[in-house]
Coordinates of C-alpha atoms in Angstrom, one line a residue:
Chain A
M1 CA -126.6 38.9 -193.0
S2 CA -127.3 42.5 -192.7
A3 CA -128.3 45.1 -195.2
L4 CA -128.3 48.8 -195.0
N5 CA -131.3 49.0 -197.3
P6 CA -134.0 46.8 -195.9
N7 CA -135.5 46.4 -199.3
H8 CA -132.2 44.8 -200.4
T9 CA -132.9 41.6 -198.5
R10 CA -136.4 41.3 -199.9
S11 CA -135.1 41.3 -203.5
G12 CA -133.6 38.4 -205.4
G13 CA -136.2 35.7 -205.1
P14 CA -137.3 33.6 -202.1
A15 CA -134.9 32.8 -199.3
I16 CA -136.2 29.2 -199.0
E17 CA -137.9 27.2 -201.7
V18 CA -139.3 23.8 -200.8
S19 CA -140.9 21.7 -203.4
G20 CA -142.4 18.2 -203.1
L21 CA -140.5 17.4 -199.9
V22 CA -141.1 14.0 -198.4
C23 CA -140.0 13.6 -194.8
G24 CA -139.7 10.5 -192.8
Y25 CA -137.4 8.2 -190.8
G26 CA -136.5 5.0 -192.5
E27 CA -139.6 3.3 -193.9
Q28 CA -141.9 5.6 -192.0
T29 CA -143.2 8.6 -194.0
I30 CA -144.4 11.5 -191.8
L31 CA -144.9 14.3 -194.4
R32 CA -145.6 14.1 -198.1
D33 CA -145.4 16.6 -200.9
V34 CA -144.6 19.6 -198.8
T35 CA -144.2 22.7 -201.0
F36 CA -143.8 26.3 -199.9
N37 CA -141.6 29.4 -200.3
V38 CA -140.3 31.8 -197.6
A39 CA -139.5 35.3 -198.8
R40 CA -136.3 37.1 -197.7
G41 CA -136.7 38.9 -194.5
E42 CA -139.9 37.2 -193.6
I43 CA -140.9 35.8 -190.2
F44 CA -142.4 32.4 -191.2
F45 CA -144.1 30.0 -188.8
I46 CA -144.5 26.3 -189.2
V47 CA -147.5 25.5 -186.9
G48 CA -149.6 22.5 -186.1
G49 CA -150.6 20.2 -183.2
S50 CA -148.2 18.0 -181.4
G51 CA -146.9 15.1 -183.5
C52 CA -147.8 16.6 -186.8
G53 CA -144.2 16.7 -188.0
K54 CA -143.2 20.3 -187.4
S55 CA -139.8 19.5 -185.9
T56 CA -139.3 16.7 -188.4
L57 CA -139.8 19.2 -191.3
L58 CA -137.3 21.6 -189.7
R59 CA -134.7 18.8 -189.3
H60 CA -135.2 17.9 -193.0
L61 CA -135.0 21.5 -194.1
V62 CA -131.6 22.1 -192.5
G63 CA -130.2 18.7 -193.6
L64 CA -130.1 17.0 -190.2
N65 CA -132.1 14.2 -191.8
P66 CA -132.0 13.5 -195.5
P67 CA -135.3 14.0 -197.2
T68 CA -136.8 10.9 -198.9
G69 CA -137.9 13.0 -201.9
G70 CA -138.4 16.5 -203.2
S71 CA -135.9 19.4 -202.9
V72 CA -134.9 22.3 -200.7
R73 CA -133.2 25.4 -202.1
F74 CA -131.7 28.2 -200.0
L75 CA -131.2 31.7 -201.5
G76 CA -131.5 30.3 -205.0
A77 CA -129.0 27.5 -204.7
A78 CA -129.8 23.7 -204.3
F79 CA -129.3 22.4 -200.8
S80 CA -130.8 19.0 -200.3
E81 CA -129.5 17.7 -203.6
A82 CA -126.1 19.4 -203.4
D83 CA -122.9 17.4 -202.4
A84 CA -121.7 17.4 -198.8
A85 CA -119.0 20.1 -199.3
T86 CA -121.5 22.5 -200.9
R87 CA -124.0 21.8 -198.1
R88 CA -121.3 22.5 -195.5
A89 CA -120.5 25.8 -197.1
Q90 CA -124.1 26.7 -197.1
L91 CA -124.6 25.7 -193.5
R92 CA -122.5 28.6 -192.3
H93 CA -125.2 31.0 -193.5
F94 CA -127.8 29.4 -191.2
G95 CA -128.3 29.7 -187.5
M96 CA -130.4 27.2 -185.6
L97 CA -131.8 27.5 -182.1
F98 CA -132.7 24.1 -180.7
Q99 CA -135.5 23.5 -178.3
G100 CA -133.4 23.2 -175.1
G101 CA -130.6 25.6 -176.4
A102 CA -128.4 22.6 -177.1
L103 CA -125.4 24.3 -175.6
W104 CA -122.2 22.3 -175.3
S105 CA -122.0 21.6 -171.7
S106 CA -118.2 21.4 -171.4
L107 CA -117.8 25.0 -172.8
T108 CA -118.6 28.3 -171.2
L109 CA -121.2 30.5 -172.9
R110 CA -118.4 32.6 -174.4
Q111 CA -116.7 29.5 -175.8
N112 CA -120.1 28.2 -177.1
V113 CA -120.6 31.4 -179.1
A114 CA -116.9 31.5 -180.1
L115 CA -116.8 28.0 -181.6
P116 CA -118.5 28.8 -184.9
L117 CA -116.3 31.9 -185.2
E118 CA -113.2 29.9 -184.6
E119 CA -114.3 27.4 -187.1
Y120 CA -115.3 29.7 -190.0
T121 CA -113.5 33.0 -189.6
S122 CA -109.9 34.2 -189.5
L123 CA -110.5 36.7 -186.7
T124 CA -108.0 37.0 -183.9
R125 CA -108.7 35.4 -180.5
R126 CA -109.4 38.8 -179.0
E127 CA -111.8 39.8 -181.7
I128 CA -113.6 36.5 -181.3
E129 CA -113.9 37.1 -177.6
E130 CA -115.3 40.6 -178.2
L131 CA -117.8 39.4 -180.8
S132 CA -118.9 36.6 -178.5
A133 CA -119.5 39.1 -175.7
L134 CA -121.4 41.3 -178.1
K135 CA -123.7 38.5 -179.2
L136 CA -124.3 37.5 -175.6
G137 CA -125.0 41.1 -174.8
Q138 CA -127.5 41.4 -177.6
V139 CA -129.5 38.5 -176.0
G140 CA -129.2 40.1 -172.6
L141 CA -126.6 37.8 -171.1
S142 CA -123.8 40.3 -170.4
G143 CA -121.9 39.3 -167.3
Y144 CA -122.6 35.6 -167.9
E145 CA -119.9 35.0 -170.5
D146 CA -117.8 32.7 -168.3
Y147 CA -120.7 30.7 -166.9
Y148 CA -121.2 27.0 -167.9
P149 CA -124.6 26.0 -169.3
A150 CA -125.3 23.9 -166.1
E151 CA -125.0 27.1 -164.0
I152 CA -127.8 29.1 -165.8
S153 CA -131.6 28.8 -166.1
G154 CA -133.6 27.3 -169.0
G155 CA -134.5 30.7 -170.5
M156 CA -130.9 31.8 -170.3
K157 CA -129.8 28.7 -172.0
K158 CA -132.2 29.4 -174.8
R159 CA -130.9 32.9 -175.2
A160 CA -127.3 31.7 -175.1
G161 CA -128.3 29.2 -177.9
L162 CA -129.7 32.2 -179.8
A163 CA -126.4 34.1 -179.3
R164 CA -124.6 31.1 -180.7
A165 CA -127.0 30.9 -183.7
L166 CA -126.3 34.6 -184.4
A167 CA -122.5 34.2 -184.2
L168 CA -121.9 34.1 -187.9
D169 CA -124.6 36.7 -188.7
P170 CA -126.7 34.1 -190.5
E171 CA -129.0 35.0 -193.4
I172 CA -131.6 32.5 -192.3
L173 CA -132.4 31.7 -188.6
F174 CA -134.3 28.5 -187.6
F175 CA -136.1 28.3 -184.3
D176 CA -137.4 25.0 -182.9
E177 CA -140.1 25.7 -180.4
P178 CA -138.5 28.9 -179.0
S179 CA -141.3 29.4 -176.3
A180 CA -141.2 25.8 -175.0
G181 CA -140.6 25.8 -171.3
L182 CA -140.4 29.6 -171.0
D183 CA -142.6 31.8 -168.8
P184 CA -144.9 34.2 -170.8
V185 CA -142.7 37.3 -170.1
T186 CA -139.4 35.5 -171.2
S187 CA -141.3 34.1 -174.1
R188 CA -142.5 37.5 -175.1
K189 CA -139.0 39.0 -174.8
L190 CA -137.7 36.2 -177.1
D191 CA -140.4 37.2 -179.6
E192 CA -139.3 40.8 -179.4
L193 CA -135.7 39.7 -179.9
I194 CA -136.7 37.8 -183.0
V195 CA -138.4 40.9 -184.4
E196 CA -135.4 43.0 -183.5
I197 CA -133.0 40.7 -185.2
R198 CA -135.1 40.9 -188.4
A199 CA -135.4 44.7 -188.2
M200 CA -131.6 45.1 -187.6
F201 CA -130.2 42.5 -190.0
G202 CA -133.1 41.7 -192.4
T203 CA -132.7 38.0 -191.4
T204 CA -135.1 35.5 -192.7
I205 CA -136.6 33.7 -189.8
V206 CA -138.4 30.3 -189.7
V207 CA -140.0 29.3 -186.5
V208 CA -141.6 26.0 -185.5
S209 CA -144.1 26.7 -182.8
H210 CA -147.6 26.0 -181.5
E211 CA -147.6 29.1 -179.3
L212 CA -150.6 31.1 -180.4
A213 CA -149.4 34.3 -178.7
S214 CA -146.2 34.2 -180.7
I215 CA -148.0 33.2 -183.9
Y216 CA -150.3 36.2 -183.8
D217 CA -147.7 38.6 -182.5
I218 CA -144.8 38.2 -184.9
A219 CA -145.6 35.8 -187.7
D220 CA -145.9 37.3 -191.2
R221 CA -147.1 34.1 -192.6
V222 CA -147.7 30.5 -191.4
I223 CA -148.1 27.1 -192.8
M224 CA -150.1 24.6 -190.8
L225 CA -149.3 20.9 -190.9
E226 CA -151.7 18.2 -190.0
K227 CA -151.0 14.6 -188.9
Q228 CA -153.7 12.8 -190.9
A229 CA -153.2 14.9 -194.0
Q230 CA -149.4 14.3 -193.7
G231 CA -148.8 17.7 -195.1
I232 CA -149.8 21.4 -195.3
I233 CA -153.5 22.1 -194.8
A234 CA -153.3 25.9 -194.8
E235 CA -151.0 28.7 -195.7
G236 CA -151.3 32.5 -195.1
A237 CA -151.3 35.3 -192.5
P238 CA -152.4 33.9 -189.2
R239 CA -155.3 36.4 -188.5
T240 CA -156.6 36.0 -192.1
L241 CA -156.5 32.2 -191.7
A242 CA -158.3 32.3 -188.4
T243 CA -161.1 34.4 -189.7
T244 CA -161.5 33.2 -193.3
S245 CA -160.3 29.6 -193.5
A246 CA -163.1 27.2 -194.4
D247 CA -161.1 24.3 -192.9
P248 CA -162.5 23.5 -189.4
R249 CA -159.1 22.0 -188.3
V250 CA -157.3 25.3 -189.1
K251 CA -160.0 27.4 -187.5
E252 CA -160.1 25.2 -184.4
F253 CA -156.3 25.4 -184.0
L254 CA -156.0 29.1 -184.5
T255 CA -159.0 30.0 -182.4
R256 CA -158.5 27.4 -179.7
G257 CA -161.8 25.9 -180.7
T258 CA -163.7 29.1 -179.8
G259 CA -164.3 30.3 -183.4
K260 CA -162.8 33.7 -182.5
V261 CA -159.3 35.0 -182.7
P262 CA -158.1 34.9 -179.1
I263 CA -157.2 38.1 -177.4
L264 CA -153.6 37.6 -176.3
Chain B
M1 CA -126.6 30.5 -202.4
S2 CA -123.3 31.8 -203.6
D3 CA -120.2 31.7 -201.4
N4 CA -117.5 34.2 -200.6
A5 CA -115.3 33.3 -203.5
D6 CA -117.7 34.7 -206.2
Q7 CA -118.9 37.7 -204.2
P8 CA -117.3 41.2 -204.2
Q9 CA -115.1 41.6 -201.1
A10 CA -115.0 44.3 -198.5
R11 CA -113.1 47.4 -199.8
V12 CA -111.5 50.2 -197.9
T13 CA -110.2 53.4 -199.5
V14 CA -108.4 56.1 -197.5
Q15 CA -108.6 59.5 -199.1
P16 CA -106.3 62.1 -197.5
G17 CA -107.8 65.6 -197.1
V18 CA -106.9 68.9 -195.6
Q19 CA -108.2 68.2 -192.1
G20 CA -107.6 64.5 -192.0
C21 CA -108.7 61.5 -194.1
A22 CA -112.0 60.1 -195.4
V23 CA -112.3 56.4 -195.1
I24 CA -114.6 55.1 -197.8
L25 CA -116.0 51.6 -197.1
A26 CA -117.5 49.6 -199.9
G27 CA -118.4 46.1 -201.1
V28 CA -119.7 43.1 -199.2
W29 CA -118.6 42.7 -195.6
R30 CA -118.8 39.1 -194.5
I31 CA -117.4 37.7 -191.2
T32 CA -116.4 34.5 -192.9
A33 CA -114.1 36.3 -195.4
A34 CA -110.7 37.7 -194.3
P35 CA -111.6 41.2 -192.9
P36 CA -109.6 44.3 -193.9
R37 CA -107.4 45.7 -191.1
W38 CA -107.4 49.4 -190.3
T39 CA -103.7 49.4 -189.4
D40 CA -102.9 48.1 -192.9
C41 CA -105.2 50.7 -194.5
V42 CA -103.8 53.7 -192.7
G43 CA -100.2 52.6 -192.9
G44 CA -97.8 55.0 -191.2
E45 CA -100.1 58.0 -191.7
K46 CA -101.3 59.8 -188.6
P47 CA -104.3 61.8 -189.7
A48 CA -105.8 64.3 -187.1
R49 CA -109.4 63.4 -188.2
V50 CA -110.9 60.1 -189.5
T51 CA -114.3 60.4 -191.3
V52 CA -116.0 57.1 -192.1
V53 CA -118.3 57.0 -195.1
M54 CA -120.1 53.7 -195.9
D55 CA -122.7 54.6 -198.5
A56 CA -121.1 52.2 -201.0
V57 CA -121.4 49.2 -198.7
E58 CA -123.7 46.6 -200.3
R59 CA -124.0 44.2 -197.3
W60 CA -122.4 44.1 -193.9
D61 CA -122.3 42.1 -190.7
S62 CA -120.2 42.0 -187.6
S63 CA -116.9 42.2 -189.5
L64 CA -117.8 45.8 -190.3
L65 CA -118.4 46.5 -186.6
L66 CA -115.1 45.0 -185.8
F67 CA -113.4 47.3 -188.4
L68 CA -115.2 50.4 -187.1
F69 CA -114.2 49.4 -183.5
E70 CA -110.6 49.1 -184.6
V71 CA -110.8 52.6 -186.2
Q72 CA -112.3 54.0 -183.0
Q73 CA -109.6 52.4 -180.8
W74 CA -106.8 53.6 -183.1
C75 CA -108.2 57.2 -183.0
R76 CA -108.3 57.1 -179.2
T77 CA -104.7 55.9 -178.9
H78 CA -103.4 58.3 -181.5
G79 CA -105.4 61.3 -180.3
A80 CA -107.3 61.6 -183.6
H81 CA -110.9 62.8 -184.0
C82 CA -113.2 59.9 -185.0
D83 CA -116.2 61.0 -187.1
F84 CA -118.9 58.4 -187.5
E85 CA -121.6 61.0 -188.4
A86 CA -122.1 59.5 -191.8
V87 CA -122.5 56.0 -190.4
P88 CA -126.2 54.8 -190.2
A89 CA -127.7 55.0 -186.7
K90 CA -128.3 51.3 -186.3
V91 CA -124.6 50.6 -187.1
R92 CA -123.7 53.1 -184.4
T93 CA -126.1 51.4 -182.0
L94 CA -124.4 48.1 -182.6
L95 CA -121.0 49.6 -182.3
G96 CA -122.0 51.1 -179.0
Q97 CA -123.0 47.6 -177.8
L98 CA -119.7 46.2 -178.9
V99 CA -117.8 49.0 -177.0
A100 CA -120.0 48.3 -174.0
S101 CA -119.4 44.5 -174.1
H102 CA -115.7 45.2 -174.6
E103 CA -115.6 47.3 -171.5
T104 CA -117.7 45.1 -169.3
S105 CA -116.3 41.8 -170.4
V106 CA -113.9 40.9 -167.6
P107 CA -112.9 37.2 -167.6
F108 CA -114.3 35.3 -164.7
D109 CA -111.5 34.2 -162.4
R110 CA -112.2 30.6 -161.2
S111 CA -108.8 30.0 -159.7
E112 CA -108.4 29.7 -155.9
N113 CA -105.4 29.9 -153.6
F114 CA -103.6 26.8 -152.3
L115 CA -105.2 26.7 -148.9
T116 CA -108.7 27.2 -150.3
S117 CA -108.2 24.4 -152.8
V118 CA -107.0 22.0 -150.0
G119 CA -109.9 23.0 -147.9
L120 CA -112.4 22.6 -150.7
A121 CA -110.9 19.2 -151.7
T122 CA -111.1 18.0 -148.0
Q123 CA -114.7 19.1 -147.7
D124 CA -115.4 17.4 -151.0
A125 CA -113.7 14.1 -149.9
W126 CA -115.7 14.1 -146.6
K127 CA -118.9 14.8 -148.5
K128 CA -118.2 11.8 -150.8
V129 CA -117.4 9.5 -147.9
R130 CA -120.7 10.5 -146.3
E131 CA -122.6 10.0 -149.6
I132 CA -121.1 6.5 -149.9
I133 CA -122.0 5.6 -146.3
A134 CA -125.6 6.9 -146.8
F135 CA -125.9 5.1 -150.1
V136 CA -124.7 1.8 -148.7
G137 CA -127.1 2.3 -145.8
E138 CA -130.0 3.0 -148.1
C139 CA -129.2 -0.2 -150.1
V140 CA -129.1 -2.2 -146.9
I141 CA -132.5 -0.8 -145.8
S142 CA -133.9 -1.5 -149.3
A143 CA -132.5 -5.1 -149.2
W144 CA -134.2 -5.5 -145.8
R145 CA -137.5 -4.4 -147.3
L146 CA -136.9 -6.9 -150.1
V147 CA -136.5 -9.7 -147.6
R148 CA -139.7 -8.7 -145.7
M149 CA -141.8 -8.0 -148.8
P150 CA -140.3 -10.0 -151.7
H151 CA -143.5 -9.5 -153.8
K152 CA -142.9 -5.8 -153.9
F153 CA -139.5 -6.3 -155.5
R154 CA -139.2 -5.5 -159.3
W155 CA -138.3 -9.1 -160.3
R156 CA -139.0 -8.3 -164.0
D157 CA -136.4 -5.5 -164.1
C158 CA -134.0 -7.8 -162.2
V159 CA -134.4 -10.6 -164.7
D160 CA -133.9 -8.1 -167.6
E161 CA -130.7 -6.9 -165.9
M162 CA -129.6 -10.5 -165.3
Q163 CA -129.9 -11.2 -168.9
Q164 CA -128.0 -8.0 -169.8
C165 CA -125.2 -8.5 -167.3
G166 CA -125.1 -12.3 -167.3
A167 CA -126.1 -14.0 -170.5
M168 CA -125.0 -11.2 -172.8
A169 CA -121.6 -11.1 -171.1
L170 CA -120.8 -14.7 -171.9
P171 CA -119.0 -14.2 -175.2
I172 CA -116.5 -11.6 -173.8
V173 CA -116.1 -13.5 -170.5
S174 CA -115.4 -16.7 -172.5
L175 CA -112.7 -15.0 -174.7
I176 CA -110.9 -13.3 -171.8
S177 CA -111.0 -16.3 -169.5
F178 CA -109.8 -18.7 -172.2
L179 CA -106.9 -16.4 -173.1
V180 CA -106.0 -15.9 -169.5
G181 CA -105.9 -19.7 -168.9
L182 CA -103.9 -20.1 -172.0
I183 CA -101.4 -17.4 -171.2
M184 CA -100.9 -18.8 -167.6
A185 CA -100.4 -22.3 -168.9
Y186 CA -98.0 -21.2 -171.5
Q187 CA -95.9 -19.2 -169.0
A188 CA -96.0 -22.1 -166.6
A189 CA -95.1 -24.7 -169.2
V190 CA -91.9 -22.9 -170.2
Q191 CA -90.7 -22.9 -166.6
L192 CA -92.0 -26.3 -165.4
R193 CA -90.7 -28.2 -168.4
Q194 CA -87.1 -27.4 -167.3
F195 CA -87.7 -29.5 -164.2
G196 CA -89.8 -32.2 -165.9
A197 CA -92.8 -31.1 -163.8
D198 CA -95.0 -30.7 -166.9
I199 CA -98.1 -32.1 -165.3
Y200 CA -98.1 -29.4 -162.5
V201 CA -99.2 -26.9 -165.2
A202 CA -102.7 -28.3 -164.5
D203 CA -102.3 -27.6 -160.7
L204 CA -101.0 -24.1 -161.3
V205 CA -103.7 -23.1 -163.8
G206 CA -106.5 -24.9 -161.9
L207 CA -105.7 -23.3 -158.6
S208 CA -105.0 -19.8 -159.9
V209 CA -108.1 -19.8 -162.1
V210 CA -110.5 -21.1 -159.5
R211 CA -109.2 -19.1 -156.6
E212 CA -108.1 -15.8 -158.3
M213 CA -108.2 -15.3 -162.0
G214 CA -111.7 -16.6 -162.9
P215 CA -113.6 -14.4 -160.4
M216 CA -111.2 -11.5 -161.0
M217 CA -111.4 -11.6 -164.8
A218 CA -115.1 -11.9 -164.8
A219 CA -115.3 -9.0 -162.4
I220 CA -113.0 -6.7 -164.4
V221 CA -115.0 -7.5 -167.6
L222 CA -118.3 -6.7 -165.8
A223 CA -116.9 -3.5 -164.2
G224 CA -116.1 -2.2 -167.7
R225 CA -119.3 -3.6 -169.3
T226 CA -122.0 -3.4 -166.7
G227 CA -120.8 -1.0 -164.1
A228 CA -120.3 1.7 -166.7
A229 CA -123.7 0.9 -168.3
F230 CA -125.4 1.3 -164.8
A231 CA -123.7 4.6 -164.2
A232 CA -124.5 5.9 -167.7
T233 CA -128.1 4.8 -167.5
L234 CA -128.8 6.2 -164.1
G235 CA -126.8 9.4 -164.9
N236 CA -128.9 10.0 -168.0
M237 CA -132.1 9.3 -166.0
K238 CA -130.9 11.9 -163.5
A239 CA -130.2 14.4 -166.2
N240 CA -133.7 13.8 -167.7
E241 CA -135.3 14.3 -164.2
E242 CA -136.5 10.7 -164.2
I243 CA -135.0 10.1 -160.8
D244 CA -136.7 13.2 -159.5
A245 CA -140.0 12.0 -160.9
L246 CA -139.6 8.8 -158.9
A247 CA -138.8 10.8 -155.7
A248 CA -141.8 13.1 -156.4
L249 CA -144.0 10.0 -156.4
G250 CA -142.5 8.9 -153.1
I251 CA -140.8 5.9 -154.7
S252 CA -137.3 5.2 -153.5
P253 CA -134.9 5.3 -156.5
V254 CA -132.8 2.7 -154.6
D255 CA -135.7 0.3 -154.4
F256 CA -136.8 0.9 -158.0
L257 CA -133.5 1.2 -159.9
V258 CA -130.5 0.3 -157.7
L259 CA -131.6 -2.9 -155.9
P260 CA -132.7 -4.8 -159.0
R261 CA -129.4 -4.1 -160.6
I262 CA -127.3 -5.0 -157.6
V263 CA -129.3 -8.2 -157.0
A264 CA -128.9 -9.1 -160.7
L265 CA -125.2 -8.6 -160.5
G266 CA -124.9 -10.5 -157.2
L267 CA -126.7 -13.5 -158.7
M268 CA -124.9 -13.5 -162.0
M269 CA -121.3 -12.9 -160.9
P270 CA -120.8 -16.3 -159.2
L271 CA -122.3 -18.0 -162.2
L272 CA -120.1 -16.1 -164.6
A273 CA -117.1 -16.8 -162.3
L274 CA -117.9 -20.5 -162.4
Y275 CA -118.2 -20.4 -166.1
A276 CA -114.9 -18.4 -166.4
N277 CA -113.2 -21.1 -164.2
C278 CA -114.3 -23.8 -166.7
V279 CA -113.2 -21.9 -169.7
G280 CA -109.9 -20.9 -168.1
I281 CA -109.1 -24.5 -167.3
L282 CA -110.0 -25.4 -170.9
G283 CA -107.5 -22.8 -172.1
G284 CA -104.8 -24.4 -169.9
M285 CA -105.7 -27.8 -171.2
M286 CA -105.3 -26.6 -174.8
V287 CA -101.7 -25.5 -174.1
A288 CA -100.9 -28.6 -172.1
L289 CA -102.1 -30.7 -175.1
G290 CA -100.5 -28.6 -177.8
V291 CA -97.1 -27.7 -176.1
L292 CA -96.6 -30.4 -173.5
Q293 CA -98.5 -33.2 -175.1
I294 CA -100.4 -33.9 -171.9
P295 CA -103.6 -35.8 -172.7
P296 CA -106.8 -34.0 -171.6
A297 CA -107.8 -36.9 -169.3
A298 CA -104.5 -36.7 -167.4
Y299 CA -104.8 -32.9 -167.2
W300 CA -108.4 -33.2 -165.8
I301 CA -107.4 -35.8 -163.2
E302 CA -104.5 -33.7 -162.0
T303 CA -106.8 -30.6 -161.9
Q304 CA -109.4 -32.6 -159.9
S305 CA -106.8 -33.8 -157.4
I306 CA -105.6 -30.3 -156.6
I307 CA -108.9 -28.3 -156.4
D308 CA -111.2 -29.0 -153.6
L309 CA -114.6 -27.6 -152.9
S310 CA -113.3 -24.9 -150.5
D311 CA -111.2 -23.4 -153.4
V312 CA -114.2 -23.2 -155.6
N313 CA -116.3 -21.7 -152.7
T314 CA -113.7 -19.0 -151.9
G315 CA -113.7 -18.1 -155.6
L316 CA -117.4 -17.9 -155.7
F317 CA -117.7 -15.9 -152.5
K318 CA -115.2 -13.4 -153.9
A319 CA -117.2 -13.3 -157.1
L320 CA -120.4 -12.5 -155.2
T321 CA -118.6 -9.7 -153.3
F322 CA -117.2 -8.3 -156.6
G323 CA -120.6 -8.3 -158.1
L324 CA -122.1 -6.4 -155.3
L325 CA -119.2 -3.9 -155.3
I326 CA -119.5 -3.3 -159.1
G327 CA -123.3 -2.8 -158.8
L328 CA -122.8 -0.4 -155.8
A329 CA -120.1 1.6 -157.6
G330 CA -122.0 1.8 -160.9
C331 CA -125.3 2.9 -159.3
L332 CA -123.7 5.3 -156.8
R333 CA -121.7 7.1 -159.5
G334 CA -124.8 7.2 -161.8
L335 CA -126.9 8.8 -159.0
Q336 CA -124.1 11.3 -158.2
A337 CA -123.7 12.3 -161.9
D338 CA -124.0 16.0 -162.9
R339 CA -127.0 16.8 -165.0
S340 CA -125.1 17.1 -168.3
A341 CA -123.6 15.0 -171.1
A342 CA -120.1 15.5 -169.6
G343 CA -121.5 14.5 -166.2
V344 CA -122.8 11.2 -167.5
G345 CA -119.4 10.5 -169.2
R346 CA -117.6 11.3 -166.0
A347 CA -120.0 9.1 -164.0
A348 CA -119.3 6.1 -166.3
T349 CA -115.5 6.5 -166.1
S350 CA -115.7 7.0 -162.4
A351 CA -117.8 3.9 -162.0
V352 CA -115.3 1.7 -163.8
V353 CA -112.3 3.2 -161.9
T354 CA -114.1 2.8 -158.5
A355 CA -115.3 -0.7 -159.2
I356 CA -111.8 -1.9 -160.3
L357 CA -110.2 -0.2 -157.3
L358 CA -112.7 -1.9 -154.9
I359 CA -112.2 -5.3 -156.6
I360 CA -108.4 -5.1 -156.2
V361 CA -108.6 -3.8 -152.6
S362 CA -111.2 -6.4 -151.5
D363 CA -109.2 -9.2 -153.3
A364 CA -106.1 -8.2 -151.2
F365 CA -108.3 -8.3 -148.1
F366 CA -109.6 -11.7 -149.0
A367 CA -106.0 -13.0 -149.7
V368 CA -105.0 -12.1 -146.1
A369 CA -108.3 -13.2 -144.5
F370 CA -108.3 -16.6 -146.2
N371 CA -104.7 -17.1 -145.3
I372 CA -105.4 -16.5 -141.6
L373 CA -108.5 -18.6 -141.7
G374 CA -106.6 -21.4 -143.5
L375 CA -109.1 -21.6 -146.4

């Protein structure tokens, strides 16, 4: 969702409130007592080493897996404890970019972007086509509207996935490992796109990543998860954490074990 | 999060002036709510100048862009001057992008003329035939390697597959064979009873099941069950680049993945066919006992008298062939699958269709060949 006045999006309480969240699959608990808030219009990173539960936390946040305990609230309204119909109504305000783009392989890029618009709006077919082309243009995929996902590269798939996530002008955007499998230039462009989306629409952005370049470049604030601790071990601005954190695990991760903030 | 229902909606007010009209936009513009239409707002009026003011807009998204775009298009077609000076720069930038994508977005034409389609289809068919020949050739070479170096063969995978396609298929093969035997016996009983030839139900069921229906029914079940599973597994492995990983290591995917599956099916099919024969005869026996009051012992003696070993052997030989064909079709389609979810689905469907087609065609061939050979 957009706002003419950028301050508008930053008012009215946090965009995401997570308290005491317990994440796991079946009997297995992966994260315990996860509590944090994300302010409106913030670029918020969930970081940590492989297998620490970053993607699991994201899946539990957006309701792809039911949390075992705790609660998630979006824009002041209960989400994890709400009934299915309420959750479905709330879902249209989110956009999510999956690791591999998760495009529907039997649909063209235009149809991929158009599907949420067809599902949730009363726009005419022509308007939907124009908007789909606009969204694809915004992520730099003009001219590829009628290609199938199998006909484009991995980076393009990711950008097309982002165009689909942007289709309904979401208020909150979730990214699962946006840099995974991308070259540094494409990865950097995606980071710029994320910042641009925030500047243009005031969107709240939550990114799961362990890419230090992205973390230092665009994150306003990060939380760091750790496997043994089964939860958050640090929270704050990445550079501040890297230089002032007393926790060796945080320091090691954010400085690649060198003790200094890497020059990226 | 509150939804559209309890939020102020987008509002448009048209104020006529001396030189044209001022369009005042206000409220919350959400794409998920029904958007206002410019043609409804302007009605039959034809102002010479349209000035858009959006200071009172609380929130906006793409729906506002679409509205402004509609205003712009309307002004162009009606020769009116469109004034977006009061619109914030970033909205104008986005509107510019929408106009650009509108102009450059030309649908991609994938249609071809008739001759091109025929040509492409012919090329495609020829390519498929060559692929089949190459694949069968690879399988033969791989089988030859197995004979020369049996210790290199992946027996463990083969045994796992034998369990999957053999032992695990027993319940469904039992049910289908029993019902087929029962149906045949019932149909035969109705006819033969008219001539007092009740006992020949055993001959009819026994011969048909052992020579035709037992191997055929087992093969059809396995084509649907195992052939599709082979294609889906290999197709998925291809999509995940697992096949490429084998090739990159210099390991032949045919040795590693295809041959264990084909050998497993080749070994299991005759056993399943034998089992299907027994269950089919049992089905016939049930009808004979229930409908014709023929005692099981009499039924069994009559069955034994009509079936000789060559009947059983021809059935088992057919079953072996069907097994190899199902395995070949399943693995081939799996390896040919497109690297996508839809590709894997198509591969599984195609594997079943190909396998059933090959089963029927080879069965027809066997019918003629055995007739000529007097088997």
